[in-house]
Coordinates of C-alpha atoms in Angstrom, one line a residue:
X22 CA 0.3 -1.2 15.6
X23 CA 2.7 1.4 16.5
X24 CA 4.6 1.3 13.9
X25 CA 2.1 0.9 11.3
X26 CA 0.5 4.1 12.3
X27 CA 4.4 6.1 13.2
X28 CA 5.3 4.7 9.5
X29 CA 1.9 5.9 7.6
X30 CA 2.0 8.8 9.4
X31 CA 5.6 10.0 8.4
X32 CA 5.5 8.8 5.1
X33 CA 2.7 10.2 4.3
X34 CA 4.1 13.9 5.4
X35 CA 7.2 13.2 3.2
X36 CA 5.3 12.2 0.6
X37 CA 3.4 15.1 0.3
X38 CA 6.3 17.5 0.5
X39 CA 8.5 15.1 -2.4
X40 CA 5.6 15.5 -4.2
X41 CA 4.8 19.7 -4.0
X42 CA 8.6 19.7 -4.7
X43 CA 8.7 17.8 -7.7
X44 CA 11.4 15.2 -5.9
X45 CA 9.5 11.9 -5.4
X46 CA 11.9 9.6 -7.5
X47 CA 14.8 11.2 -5.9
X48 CA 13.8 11.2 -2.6
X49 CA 12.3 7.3 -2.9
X50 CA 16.3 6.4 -4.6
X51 CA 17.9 8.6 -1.9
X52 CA 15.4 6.1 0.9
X53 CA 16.2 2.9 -0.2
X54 CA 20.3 4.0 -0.8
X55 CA 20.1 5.1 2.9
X56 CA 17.9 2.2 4.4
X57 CA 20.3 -0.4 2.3
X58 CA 23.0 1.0 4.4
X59 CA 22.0 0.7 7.7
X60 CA 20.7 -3.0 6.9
X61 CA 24.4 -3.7 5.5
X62 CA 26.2 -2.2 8.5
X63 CA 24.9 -3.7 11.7
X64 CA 27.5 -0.6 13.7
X65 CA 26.2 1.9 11.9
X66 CA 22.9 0.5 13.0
X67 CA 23.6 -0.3 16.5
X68 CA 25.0 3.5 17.0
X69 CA 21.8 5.0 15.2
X70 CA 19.3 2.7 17.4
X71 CA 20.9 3.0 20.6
X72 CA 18.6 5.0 23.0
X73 CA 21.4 6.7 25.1
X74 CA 23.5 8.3 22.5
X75 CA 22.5 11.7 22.1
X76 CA 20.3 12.8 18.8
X77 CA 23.2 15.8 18.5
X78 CA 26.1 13.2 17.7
X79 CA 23.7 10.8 16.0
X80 CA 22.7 13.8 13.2
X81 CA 26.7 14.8 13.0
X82 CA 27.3 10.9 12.5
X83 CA 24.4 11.1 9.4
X84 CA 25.8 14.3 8.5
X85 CA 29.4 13.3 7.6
X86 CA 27.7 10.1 5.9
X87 CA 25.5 11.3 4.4
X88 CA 26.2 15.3 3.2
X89 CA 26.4 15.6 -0.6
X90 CA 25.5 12.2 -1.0
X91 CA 21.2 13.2 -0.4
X92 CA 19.6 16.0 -0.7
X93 CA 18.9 18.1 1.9
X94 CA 15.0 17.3 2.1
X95 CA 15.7 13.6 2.8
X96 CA 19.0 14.3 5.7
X97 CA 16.6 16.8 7.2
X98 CA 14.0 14.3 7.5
X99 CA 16.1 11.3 8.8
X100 CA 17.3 14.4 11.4
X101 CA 13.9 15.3 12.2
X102 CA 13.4 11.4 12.7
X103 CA 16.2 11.3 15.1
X104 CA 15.2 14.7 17.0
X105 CA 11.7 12.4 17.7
X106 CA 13.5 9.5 18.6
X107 CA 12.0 7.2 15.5
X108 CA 15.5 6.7 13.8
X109 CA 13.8 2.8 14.4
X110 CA 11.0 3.2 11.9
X111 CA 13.1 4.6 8.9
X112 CA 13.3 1.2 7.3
X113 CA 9.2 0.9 7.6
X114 CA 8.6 4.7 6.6
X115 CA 10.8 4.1 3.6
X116 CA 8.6 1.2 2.5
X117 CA 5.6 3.3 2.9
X118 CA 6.7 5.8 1.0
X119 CA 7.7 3.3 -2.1
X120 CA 4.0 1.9 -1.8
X121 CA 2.5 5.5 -1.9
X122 CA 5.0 6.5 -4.7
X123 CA 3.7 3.2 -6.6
X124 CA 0.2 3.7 -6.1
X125 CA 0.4 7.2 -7.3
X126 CA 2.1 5.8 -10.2
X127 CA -0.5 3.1 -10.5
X128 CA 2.2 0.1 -9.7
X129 CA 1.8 -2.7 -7.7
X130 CA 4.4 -4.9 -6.4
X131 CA 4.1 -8.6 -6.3
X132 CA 6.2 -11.1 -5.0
X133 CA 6.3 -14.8 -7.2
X134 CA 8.2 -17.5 -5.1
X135 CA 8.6 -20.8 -7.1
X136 CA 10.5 -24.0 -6.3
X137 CA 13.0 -23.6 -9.1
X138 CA 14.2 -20.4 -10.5
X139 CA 12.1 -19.5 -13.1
X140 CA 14.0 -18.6 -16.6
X141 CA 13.4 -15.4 -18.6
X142 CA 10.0 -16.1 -20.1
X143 CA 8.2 -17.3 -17.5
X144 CA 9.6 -14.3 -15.7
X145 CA 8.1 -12.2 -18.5
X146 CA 5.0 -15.0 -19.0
X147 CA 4.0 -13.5 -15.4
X148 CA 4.6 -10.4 -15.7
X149 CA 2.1 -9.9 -18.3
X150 CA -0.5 -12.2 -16.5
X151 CA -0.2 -10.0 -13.1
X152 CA -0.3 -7.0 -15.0
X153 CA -3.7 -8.5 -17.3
X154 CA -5.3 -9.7 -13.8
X155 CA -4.7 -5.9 -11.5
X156 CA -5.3 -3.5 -14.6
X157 CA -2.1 -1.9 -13.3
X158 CA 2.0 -2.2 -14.1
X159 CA 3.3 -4.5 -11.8
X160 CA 6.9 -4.8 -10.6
X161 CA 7.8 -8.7 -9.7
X162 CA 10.3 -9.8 -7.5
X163 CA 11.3 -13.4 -7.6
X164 CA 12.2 -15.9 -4.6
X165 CA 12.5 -19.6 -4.5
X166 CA 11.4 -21.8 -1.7
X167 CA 12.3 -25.4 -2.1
X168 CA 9.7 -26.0 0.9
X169 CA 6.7 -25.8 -1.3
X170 CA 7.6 -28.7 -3.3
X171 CA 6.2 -27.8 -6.8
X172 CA 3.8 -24.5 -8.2
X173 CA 4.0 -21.3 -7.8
X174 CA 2.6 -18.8 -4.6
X175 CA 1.5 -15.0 -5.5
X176 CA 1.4 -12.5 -3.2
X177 CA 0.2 -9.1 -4.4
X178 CA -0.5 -6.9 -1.6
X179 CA -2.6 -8.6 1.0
X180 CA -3.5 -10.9 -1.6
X181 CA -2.7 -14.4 -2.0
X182 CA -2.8 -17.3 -5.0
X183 CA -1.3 -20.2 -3.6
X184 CA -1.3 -22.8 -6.7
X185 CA 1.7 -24.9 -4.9
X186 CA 1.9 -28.8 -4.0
X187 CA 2.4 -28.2 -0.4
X188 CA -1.2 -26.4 0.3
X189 CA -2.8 -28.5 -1.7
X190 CA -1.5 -31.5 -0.1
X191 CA -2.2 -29.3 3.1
X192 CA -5.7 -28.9 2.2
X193 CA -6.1 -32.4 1.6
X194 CA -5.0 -33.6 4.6
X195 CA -7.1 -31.2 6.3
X196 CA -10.0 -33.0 4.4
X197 CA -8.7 -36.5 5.7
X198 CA -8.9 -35.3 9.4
X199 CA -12.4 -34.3 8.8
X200 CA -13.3 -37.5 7.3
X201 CA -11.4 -39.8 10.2

């Protein structure tokens, strides 16, 4: 719950100064470059997380990371993050920021995990039919997930279409138990 609310809450503050400073696609490039760097380095991370090094040696750390490489709006939030001890939350304040940039920009995401890869046009085949169903541009992602033995599962937002093997063969023996 915490972190929901810390997450919305910062987000939405750096949201609305990206966006009264014309930076939103820059800031939400300069969020993901940072966050994909503290998920690849687990020392960087361990140093950034850890609740007895002092916020003073943690910011000069960012600083000669990340100086010149962001703009200054972005290091003097992730500072301003550390000052308030919520370094943690970046990675979920970063997300909430890429949903409000999306919704502003009337995107979705959605997330299509098959059995199999799926080729080119079926890529593009659902692309179009996510788009068609939401009224909205909608950026897929692709997984694969040998588990659900055949079909497709959806997830757009807190929505789900589950058209795969496994939950229907779920659902039906969920039926046979009510039978026997």
């Amino acid at each position: 719950m915490l972190k929901g609310a810390v997450a919305g809450r910062y987000s939405a503050a750096l949201y609305e100064i990206a966006s009264e400073s014309n930076q939103v696609d820059q800031i939400e490039e300069e969020l993901k470059a940072v966050n994909a760097i503290l998920q690849e380095n687990a020392g960087l991370q361990k140093i950034l997380y850890h609740p007895r090094i002092a916020a003073a040696a943690k910011k000069e750390l960012l600083g000669q990371l990340f100086k010149g490489k962001i703009s200054g709006l972005t290091l003097d939030f992730i500072d301003l993050l550390v000052d308030r001890r919520r370094e943690t939350f970046l990675g979920d304040i970063a997300s909430e920021f890429i949903a409000r940039a999306n919704a502003a920009r009337n995107i979705v995401a959605a997330r299509v995990t098959s059995v199999v890869d799926l080729q080119d046009q079926e890529k593009g085949e659902f692309g179009r039919l996510l788009s068609k169903l939401t009224g909205k541009k909608v950026q897929v992602s692709y997984a694969t997930d040998p588990s659900l033995i055949g079909g497709v599962l959806i997830r757009i937002g807190d929505k789900v279409i589950d058209g795969t093997i496994k939950a229907k063969l779920t659902a039906l023996g969920d039926r046979l138990k009510q039978i026997s």
